[in-house]
Each structure stands twice: as structure tokens, then as C-alpha cells.
PDB file of N, CA and C in Angstrom:
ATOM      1  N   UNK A   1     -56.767 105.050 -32.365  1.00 65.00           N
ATOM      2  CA  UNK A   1     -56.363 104.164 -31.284  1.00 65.00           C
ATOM      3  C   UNK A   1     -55.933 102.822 -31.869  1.00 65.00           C
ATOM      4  N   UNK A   2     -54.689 101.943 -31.336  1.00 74.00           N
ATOM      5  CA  UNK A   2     -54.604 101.223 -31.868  1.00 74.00           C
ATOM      6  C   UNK A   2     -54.731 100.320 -31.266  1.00 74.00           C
ATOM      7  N   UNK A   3     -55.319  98.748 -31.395  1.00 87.00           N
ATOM      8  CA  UNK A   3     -56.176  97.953 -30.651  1.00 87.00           C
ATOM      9  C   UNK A   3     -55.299  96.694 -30.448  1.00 87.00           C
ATOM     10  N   UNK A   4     -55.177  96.470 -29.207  1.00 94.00           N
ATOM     11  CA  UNK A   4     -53.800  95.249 -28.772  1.00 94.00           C
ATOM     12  C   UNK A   4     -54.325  94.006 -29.359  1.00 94.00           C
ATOM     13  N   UNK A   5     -53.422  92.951 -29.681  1.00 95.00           N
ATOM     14  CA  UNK A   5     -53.540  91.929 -30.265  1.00 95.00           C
ATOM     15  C   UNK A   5     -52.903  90.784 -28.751  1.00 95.00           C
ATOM     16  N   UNK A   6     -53.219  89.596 -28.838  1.00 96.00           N
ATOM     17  CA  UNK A   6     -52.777  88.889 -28.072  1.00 96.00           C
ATOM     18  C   UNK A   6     -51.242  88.868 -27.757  1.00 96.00           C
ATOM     19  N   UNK A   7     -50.670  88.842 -28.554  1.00 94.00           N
ATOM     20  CA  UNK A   7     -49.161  88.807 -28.305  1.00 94.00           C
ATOM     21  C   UNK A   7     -48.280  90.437 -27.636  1.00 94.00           C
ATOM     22  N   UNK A   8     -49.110  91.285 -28.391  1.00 96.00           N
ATOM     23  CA  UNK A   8     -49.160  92.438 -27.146  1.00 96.00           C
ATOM     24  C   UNK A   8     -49.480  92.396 -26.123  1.00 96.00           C
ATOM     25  N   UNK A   9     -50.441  92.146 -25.461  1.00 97.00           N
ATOM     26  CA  UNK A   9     -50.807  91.835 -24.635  1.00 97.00           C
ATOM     27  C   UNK A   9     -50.060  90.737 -23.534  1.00 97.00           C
ATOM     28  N   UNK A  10     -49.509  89.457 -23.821  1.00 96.00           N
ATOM     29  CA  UNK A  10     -48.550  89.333 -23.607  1.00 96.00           C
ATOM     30  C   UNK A  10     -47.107  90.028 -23.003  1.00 96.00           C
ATOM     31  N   UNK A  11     -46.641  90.591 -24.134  1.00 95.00           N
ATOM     32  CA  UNK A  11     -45.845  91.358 -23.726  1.00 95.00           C
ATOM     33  C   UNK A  11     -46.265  92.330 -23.038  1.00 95.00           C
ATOM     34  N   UNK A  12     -46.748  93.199 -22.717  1.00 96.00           N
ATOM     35  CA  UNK A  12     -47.018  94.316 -22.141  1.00 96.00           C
ATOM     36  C   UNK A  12     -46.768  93.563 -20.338  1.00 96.00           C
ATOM     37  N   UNK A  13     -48.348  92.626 -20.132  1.00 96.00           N
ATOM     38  CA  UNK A  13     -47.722  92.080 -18.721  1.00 96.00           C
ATOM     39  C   UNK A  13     -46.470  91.395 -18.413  1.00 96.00           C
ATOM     40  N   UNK A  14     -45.255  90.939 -19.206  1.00 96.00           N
ATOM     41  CA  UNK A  14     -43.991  90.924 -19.268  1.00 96.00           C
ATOM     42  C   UNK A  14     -43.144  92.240 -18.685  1.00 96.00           C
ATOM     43  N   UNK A  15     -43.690  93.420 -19.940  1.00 95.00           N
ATOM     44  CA  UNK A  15     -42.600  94.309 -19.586  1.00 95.00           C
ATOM     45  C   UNK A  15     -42.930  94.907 -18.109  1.00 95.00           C
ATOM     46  N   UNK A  16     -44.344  94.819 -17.797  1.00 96.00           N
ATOM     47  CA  UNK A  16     -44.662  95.347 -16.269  1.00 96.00           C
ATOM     48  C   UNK A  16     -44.467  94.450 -15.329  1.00 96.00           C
ATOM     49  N   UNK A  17     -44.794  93.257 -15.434  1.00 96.00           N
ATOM     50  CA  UNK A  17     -43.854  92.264 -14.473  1.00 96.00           C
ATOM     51  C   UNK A  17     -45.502  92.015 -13.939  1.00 96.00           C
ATOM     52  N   UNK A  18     -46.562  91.594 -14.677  1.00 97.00           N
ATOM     53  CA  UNK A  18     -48.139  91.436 -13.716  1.00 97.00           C
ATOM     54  C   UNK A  18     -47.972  90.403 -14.021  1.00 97.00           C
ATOM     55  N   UNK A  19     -48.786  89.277 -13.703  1.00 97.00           N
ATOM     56  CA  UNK A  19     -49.612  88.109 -13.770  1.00 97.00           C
ATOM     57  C   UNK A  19     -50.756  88.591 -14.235  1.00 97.00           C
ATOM     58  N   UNK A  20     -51.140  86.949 -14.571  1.00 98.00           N
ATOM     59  CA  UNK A  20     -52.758  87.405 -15.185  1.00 98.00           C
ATOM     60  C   UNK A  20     -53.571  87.560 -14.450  1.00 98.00           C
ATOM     61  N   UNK A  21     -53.436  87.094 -12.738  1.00 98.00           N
ATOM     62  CA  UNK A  21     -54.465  87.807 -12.012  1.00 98.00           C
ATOM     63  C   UNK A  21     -54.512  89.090 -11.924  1.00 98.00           C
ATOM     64  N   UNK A  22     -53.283  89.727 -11.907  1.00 98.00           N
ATOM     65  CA  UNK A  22     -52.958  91.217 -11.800  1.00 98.00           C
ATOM     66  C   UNK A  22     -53.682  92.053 -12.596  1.00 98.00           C
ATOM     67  N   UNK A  23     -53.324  91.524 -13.564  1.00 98.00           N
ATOM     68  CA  UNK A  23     -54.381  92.304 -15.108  1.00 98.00           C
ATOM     69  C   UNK A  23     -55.767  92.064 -14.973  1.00 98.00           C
ATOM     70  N   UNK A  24     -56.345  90.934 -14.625  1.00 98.00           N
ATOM     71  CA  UNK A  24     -57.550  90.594 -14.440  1.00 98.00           C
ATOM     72  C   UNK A  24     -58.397  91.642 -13.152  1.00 98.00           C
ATOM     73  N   UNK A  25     -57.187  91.738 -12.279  1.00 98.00           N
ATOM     74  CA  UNK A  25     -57.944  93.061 -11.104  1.00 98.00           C
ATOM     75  C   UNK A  25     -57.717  94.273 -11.600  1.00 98.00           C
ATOM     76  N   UNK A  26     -56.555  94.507 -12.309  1.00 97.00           N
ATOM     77  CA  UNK A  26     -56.739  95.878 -12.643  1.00 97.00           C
ATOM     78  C   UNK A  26     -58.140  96.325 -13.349  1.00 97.00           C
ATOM     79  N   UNK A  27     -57.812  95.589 -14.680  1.00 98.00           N
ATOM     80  CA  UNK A  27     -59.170  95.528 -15.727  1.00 98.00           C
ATOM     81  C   UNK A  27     -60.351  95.069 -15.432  1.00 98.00           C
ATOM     82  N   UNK A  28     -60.533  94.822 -14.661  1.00 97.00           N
ATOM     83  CA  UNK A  28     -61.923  93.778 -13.925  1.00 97.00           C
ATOM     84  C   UNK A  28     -62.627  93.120 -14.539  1.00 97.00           C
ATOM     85  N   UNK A  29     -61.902  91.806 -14.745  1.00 98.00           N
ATOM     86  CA  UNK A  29     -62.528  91.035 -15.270  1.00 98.00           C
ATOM     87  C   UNK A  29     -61.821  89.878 -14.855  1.00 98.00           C
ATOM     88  N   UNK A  30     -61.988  88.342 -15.157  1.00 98.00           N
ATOM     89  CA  UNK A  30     -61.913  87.279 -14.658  1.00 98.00           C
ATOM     90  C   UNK A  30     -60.410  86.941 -15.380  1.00 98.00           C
ATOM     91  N   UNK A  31     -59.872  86.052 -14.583  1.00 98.00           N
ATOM     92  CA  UNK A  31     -58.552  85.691 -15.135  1.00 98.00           C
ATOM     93  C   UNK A  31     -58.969  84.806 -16.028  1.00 98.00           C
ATOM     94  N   UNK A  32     -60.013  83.743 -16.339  1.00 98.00           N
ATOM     95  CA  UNK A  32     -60.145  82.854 -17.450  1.00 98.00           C
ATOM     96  C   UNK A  32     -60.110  84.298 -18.870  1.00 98.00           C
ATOM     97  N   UNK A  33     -60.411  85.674 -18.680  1.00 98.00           N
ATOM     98  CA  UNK A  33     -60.950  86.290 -19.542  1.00 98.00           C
ATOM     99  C   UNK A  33     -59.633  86.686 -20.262  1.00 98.00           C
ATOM    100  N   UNK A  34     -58.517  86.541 -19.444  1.00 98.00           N
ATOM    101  CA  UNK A  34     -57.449  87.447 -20.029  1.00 98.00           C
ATOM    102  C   UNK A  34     -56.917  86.034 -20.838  1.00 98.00           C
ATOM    103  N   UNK A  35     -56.812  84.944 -19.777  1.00 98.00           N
ATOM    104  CA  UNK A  35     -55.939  83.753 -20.589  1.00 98.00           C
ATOM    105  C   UNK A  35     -56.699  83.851 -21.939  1.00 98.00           C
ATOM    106  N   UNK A  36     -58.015  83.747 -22.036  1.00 98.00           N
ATOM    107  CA  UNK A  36     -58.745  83.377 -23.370  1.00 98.00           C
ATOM    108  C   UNK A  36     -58.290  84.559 -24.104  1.00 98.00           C
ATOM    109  N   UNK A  37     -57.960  85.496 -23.988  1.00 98.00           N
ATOM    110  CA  UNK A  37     -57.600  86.763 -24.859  1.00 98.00           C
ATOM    111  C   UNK A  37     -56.120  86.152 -25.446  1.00 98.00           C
ATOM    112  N   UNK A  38     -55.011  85.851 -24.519  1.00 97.00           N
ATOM    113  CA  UNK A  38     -53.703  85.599 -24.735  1.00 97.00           C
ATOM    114  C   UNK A  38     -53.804  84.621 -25.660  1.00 97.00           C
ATOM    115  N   UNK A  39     -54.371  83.715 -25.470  1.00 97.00           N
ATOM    116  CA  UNK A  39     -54.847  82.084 -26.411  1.00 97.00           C
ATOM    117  C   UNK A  39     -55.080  82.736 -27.607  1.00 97.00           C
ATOM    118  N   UNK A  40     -55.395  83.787 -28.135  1.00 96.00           N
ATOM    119  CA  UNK A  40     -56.088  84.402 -29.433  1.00 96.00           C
ATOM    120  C   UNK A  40     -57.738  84.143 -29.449  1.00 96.00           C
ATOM    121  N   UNK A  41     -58.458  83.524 -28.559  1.00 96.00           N
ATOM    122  CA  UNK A  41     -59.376  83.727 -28.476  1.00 96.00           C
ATOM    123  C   UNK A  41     -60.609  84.733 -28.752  1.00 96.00           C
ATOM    124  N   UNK A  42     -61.523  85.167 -29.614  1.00 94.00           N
ATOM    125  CA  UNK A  42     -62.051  86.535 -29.891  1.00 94.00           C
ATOM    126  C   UNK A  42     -62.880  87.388 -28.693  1.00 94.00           C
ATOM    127  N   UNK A  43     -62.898  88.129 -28.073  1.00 96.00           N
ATOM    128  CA  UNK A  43     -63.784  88.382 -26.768  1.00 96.00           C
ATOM    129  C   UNK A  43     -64.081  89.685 -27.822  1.00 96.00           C
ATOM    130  N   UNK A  44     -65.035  90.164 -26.872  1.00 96.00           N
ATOM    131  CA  UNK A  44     -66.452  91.549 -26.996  1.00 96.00           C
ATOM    132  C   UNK A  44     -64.899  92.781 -27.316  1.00 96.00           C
ATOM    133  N   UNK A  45     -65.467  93.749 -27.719  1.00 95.00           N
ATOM    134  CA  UNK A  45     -64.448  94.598 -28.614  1.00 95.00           C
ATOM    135  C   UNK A  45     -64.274  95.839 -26.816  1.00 95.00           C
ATOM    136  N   UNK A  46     -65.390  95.504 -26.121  1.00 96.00           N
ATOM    137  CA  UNK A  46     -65.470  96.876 -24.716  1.00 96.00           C
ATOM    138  C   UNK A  46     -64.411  96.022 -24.106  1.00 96.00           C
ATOM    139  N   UNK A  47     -64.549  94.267 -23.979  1.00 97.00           N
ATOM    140  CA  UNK A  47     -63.282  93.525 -22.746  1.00 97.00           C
ATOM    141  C   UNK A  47     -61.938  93.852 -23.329  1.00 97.00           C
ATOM    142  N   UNK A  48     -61.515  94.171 -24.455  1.00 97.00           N
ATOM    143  CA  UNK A  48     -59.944  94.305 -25.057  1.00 97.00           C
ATOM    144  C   UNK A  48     -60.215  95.067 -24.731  1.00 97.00           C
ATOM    145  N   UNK A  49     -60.790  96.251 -24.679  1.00 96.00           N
ATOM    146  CA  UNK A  49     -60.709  98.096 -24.104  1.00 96.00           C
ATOM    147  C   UNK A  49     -60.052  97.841 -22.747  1.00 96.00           C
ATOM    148  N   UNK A  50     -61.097  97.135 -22.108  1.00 97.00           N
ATOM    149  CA  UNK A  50     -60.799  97.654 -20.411  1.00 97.00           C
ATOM    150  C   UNK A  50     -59.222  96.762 -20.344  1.00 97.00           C
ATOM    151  N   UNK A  51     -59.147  96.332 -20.965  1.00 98.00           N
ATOM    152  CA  UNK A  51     -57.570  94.973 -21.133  1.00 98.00           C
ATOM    153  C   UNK A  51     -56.758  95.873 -21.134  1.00 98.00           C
ATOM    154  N   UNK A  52     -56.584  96.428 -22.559  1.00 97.00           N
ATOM    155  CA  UNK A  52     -55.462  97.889 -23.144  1.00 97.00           C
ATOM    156  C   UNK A  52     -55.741  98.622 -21.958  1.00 97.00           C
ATOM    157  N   UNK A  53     -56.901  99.321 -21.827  1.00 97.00           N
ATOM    158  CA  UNK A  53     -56.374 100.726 -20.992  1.00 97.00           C
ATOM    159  C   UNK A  53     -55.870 100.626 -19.836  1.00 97.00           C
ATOM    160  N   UNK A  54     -56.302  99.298 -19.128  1.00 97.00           N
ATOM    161  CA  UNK A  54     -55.696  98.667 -17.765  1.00 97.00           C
ATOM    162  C   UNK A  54     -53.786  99.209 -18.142  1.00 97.00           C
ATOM    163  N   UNK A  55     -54.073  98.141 -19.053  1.00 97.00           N
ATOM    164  CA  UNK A  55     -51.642  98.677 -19.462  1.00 97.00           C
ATOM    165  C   UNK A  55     -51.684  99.466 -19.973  1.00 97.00           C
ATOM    166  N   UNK A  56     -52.277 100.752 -20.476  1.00 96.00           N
ATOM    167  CA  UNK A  56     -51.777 102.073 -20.886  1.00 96.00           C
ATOM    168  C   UNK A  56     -51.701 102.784 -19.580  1.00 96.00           C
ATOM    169  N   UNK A  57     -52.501 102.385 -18.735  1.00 95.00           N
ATOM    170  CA  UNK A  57     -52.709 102.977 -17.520  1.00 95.00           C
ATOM    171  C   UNK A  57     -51.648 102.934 -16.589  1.00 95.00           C
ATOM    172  N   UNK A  58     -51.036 101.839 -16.663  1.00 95.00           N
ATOM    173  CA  UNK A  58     -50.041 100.958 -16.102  1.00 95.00           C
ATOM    174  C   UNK A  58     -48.511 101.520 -16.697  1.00 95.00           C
ATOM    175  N   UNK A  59     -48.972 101.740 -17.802  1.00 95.00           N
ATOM    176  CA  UNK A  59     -47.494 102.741 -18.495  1.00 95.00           C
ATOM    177  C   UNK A  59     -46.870 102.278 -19.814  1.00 95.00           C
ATOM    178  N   UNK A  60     -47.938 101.439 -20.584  1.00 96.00           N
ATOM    179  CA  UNK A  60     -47.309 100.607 -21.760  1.00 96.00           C
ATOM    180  C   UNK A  60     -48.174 101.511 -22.648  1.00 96.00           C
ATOM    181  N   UNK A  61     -47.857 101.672 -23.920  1.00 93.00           N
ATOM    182  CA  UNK A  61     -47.714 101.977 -25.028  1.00 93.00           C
ATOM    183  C   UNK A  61     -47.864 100.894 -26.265  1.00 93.00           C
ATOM    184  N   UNK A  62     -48.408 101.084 -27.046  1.00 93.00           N
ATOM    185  CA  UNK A  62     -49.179 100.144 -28.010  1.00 93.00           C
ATOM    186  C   UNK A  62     -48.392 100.662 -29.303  1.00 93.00           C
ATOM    187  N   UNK A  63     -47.564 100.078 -29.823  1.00 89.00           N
ATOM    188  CA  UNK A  63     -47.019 100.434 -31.555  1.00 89.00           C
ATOM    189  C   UNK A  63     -47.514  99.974 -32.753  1.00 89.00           C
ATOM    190  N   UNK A  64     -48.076 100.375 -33.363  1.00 84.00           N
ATOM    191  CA  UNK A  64     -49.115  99.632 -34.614  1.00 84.00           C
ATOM    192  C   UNK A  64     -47.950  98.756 -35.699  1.00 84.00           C
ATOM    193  N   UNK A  65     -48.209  98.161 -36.031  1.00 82.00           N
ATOM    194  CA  UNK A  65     -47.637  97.429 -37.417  1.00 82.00           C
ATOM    195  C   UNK A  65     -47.148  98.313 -38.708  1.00 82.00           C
ATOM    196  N   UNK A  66     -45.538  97.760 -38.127  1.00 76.00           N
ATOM    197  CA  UNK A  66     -45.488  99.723 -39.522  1.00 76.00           C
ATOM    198  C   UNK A  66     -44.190  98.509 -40.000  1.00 76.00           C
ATOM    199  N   UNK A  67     -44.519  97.231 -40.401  1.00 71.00           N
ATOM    200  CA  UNK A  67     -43.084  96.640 -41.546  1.00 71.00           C
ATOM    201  C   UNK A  67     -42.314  96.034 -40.441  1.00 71.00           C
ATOM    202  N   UNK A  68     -42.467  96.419 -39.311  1.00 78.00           N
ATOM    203  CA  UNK A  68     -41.506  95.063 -38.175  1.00 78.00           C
ATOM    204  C   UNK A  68     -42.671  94.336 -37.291  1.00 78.00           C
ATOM    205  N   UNK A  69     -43.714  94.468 -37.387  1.00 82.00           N
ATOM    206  CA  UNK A  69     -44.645  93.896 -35.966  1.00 82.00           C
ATOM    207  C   UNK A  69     -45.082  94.504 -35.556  1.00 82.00           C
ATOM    208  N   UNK A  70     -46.351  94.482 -34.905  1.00 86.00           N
ATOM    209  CA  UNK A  70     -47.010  95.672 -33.354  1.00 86.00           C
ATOM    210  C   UNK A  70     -46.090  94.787 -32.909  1.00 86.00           C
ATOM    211  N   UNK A  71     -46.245  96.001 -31.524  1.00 90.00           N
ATOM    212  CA  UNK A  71     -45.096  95.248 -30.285  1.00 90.00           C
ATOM    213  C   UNK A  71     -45.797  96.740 -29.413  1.00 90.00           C
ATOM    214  N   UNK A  72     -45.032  96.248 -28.519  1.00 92.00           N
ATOM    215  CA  UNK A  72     -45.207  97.684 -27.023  1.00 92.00           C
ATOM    216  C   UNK A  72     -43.843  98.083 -26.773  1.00 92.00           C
ATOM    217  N   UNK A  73     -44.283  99.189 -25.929  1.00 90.00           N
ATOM    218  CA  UNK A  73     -43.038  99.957 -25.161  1.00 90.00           C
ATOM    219  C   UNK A  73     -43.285 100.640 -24.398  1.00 90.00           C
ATOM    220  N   UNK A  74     -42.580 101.584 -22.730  1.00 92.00           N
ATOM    221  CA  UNK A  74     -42.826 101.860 -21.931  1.00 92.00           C
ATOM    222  C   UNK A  74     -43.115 103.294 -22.259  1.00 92.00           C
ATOM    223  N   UNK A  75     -44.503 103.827 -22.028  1.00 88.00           N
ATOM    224  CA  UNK A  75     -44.792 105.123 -22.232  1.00 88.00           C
ATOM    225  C   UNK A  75     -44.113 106.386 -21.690  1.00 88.00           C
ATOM    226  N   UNK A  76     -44.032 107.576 -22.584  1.00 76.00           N
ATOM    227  CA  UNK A  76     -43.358 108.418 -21.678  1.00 76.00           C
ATOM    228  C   UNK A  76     -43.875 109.054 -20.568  1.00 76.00           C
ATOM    229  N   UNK A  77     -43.496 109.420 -19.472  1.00 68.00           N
ATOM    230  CA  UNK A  77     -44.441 109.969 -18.357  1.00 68.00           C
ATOM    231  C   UNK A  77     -44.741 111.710 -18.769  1.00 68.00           C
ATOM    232  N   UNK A  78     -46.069 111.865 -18.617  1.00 60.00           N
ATOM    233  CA  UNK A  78     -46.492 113.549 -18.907  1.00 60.00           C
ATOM    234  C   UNK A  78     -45.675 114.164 -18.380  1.00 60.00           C
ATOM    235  N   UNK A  79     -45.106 115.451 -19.083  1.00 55.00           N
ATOM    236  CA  UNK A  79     -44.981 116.286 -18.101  1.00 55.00           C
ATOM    237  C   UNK A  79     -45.409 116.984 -17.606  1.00 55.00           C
ATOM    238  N   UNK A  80     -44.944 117.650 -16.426  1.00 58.00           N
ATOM    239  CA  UNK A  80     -45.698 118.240 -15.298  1.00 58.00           C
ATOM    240  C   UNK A  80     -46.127 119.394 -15.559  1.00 58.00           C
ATOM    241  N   UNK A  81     -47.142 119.415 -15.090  1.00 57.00           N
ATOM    242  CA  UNK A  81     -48.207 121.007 -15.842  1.00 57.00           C
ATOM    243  C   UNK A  81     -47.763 122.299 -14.886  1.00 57.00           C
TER     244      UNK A  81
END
């Protein structure tokens, strides 16, 4: 699994178009919690979980650092079983 960094994070509520309250209800947790994440701030390793899976959930995709940057992108949708 690869574990979002602030500037992902960032982007991700960009490419979905949330606010930080948005993210803060999805993920449940307080909007001071997400700004302090975006700031680079260090939080508990379970609050970045519920952060990420909130936008994987949401449809973003996490790209690890392979020589250009992590960055995100819009996940593909499953197909239908």
C-alpha cells in the first residue's frame, strides 16, 4: 500500500472537487485534522488511513515515487462481475 503524503492529498481533493470539510465528513474526522495533514504536519499513521481510503473510496488512486513524484490519478472503475 502506498501511503499519501500531503501534497497528494492535496491533489486528490482537487481532482475530486471536495473541500476540506468534505474530506473531513467523509473520513471522520475534524477539518483542523485534514488542514494539519495538508500543512505537512505528522498525525497518528490509522488518521492518514481513514484520509487515503476516504479518496480511494472516492475514486483516486495513489502513484508511488518511481523518478517523477508521487502524484494521484482517477482510479479505474471495477468491472462488473
Amino acid at each position: 500500500m502506498i501511503h499519501m503524503n500531503a501534497a497528494q492529498c492535496k491533489m486528490a481533493r482537487a481532482a475530486l472537487g471536495l473541500g476540506v470539510r468534505d474530506l473531513a465528513n467523509q473520513a471522520a474526522v475534524s477539518t483542523q485534522t485534514v488542514t494539519r495533514f495538508e500543512r505537512g504536519e505528522a498525525l497518528k499513521a490509522a488518521t492518514v488511513e481513514r484520509l487515503q481510503a476516504a479518496l480511494e473510496t472516492a475514486g483516486i488512486e495513489f502513484i508511488p515515487e518511481n523518478g517523477g513524484g508521487a502524484g494521484v490519478r482517477f482510479s479505474k472503475p471495477s468491472a462488473p462481475e
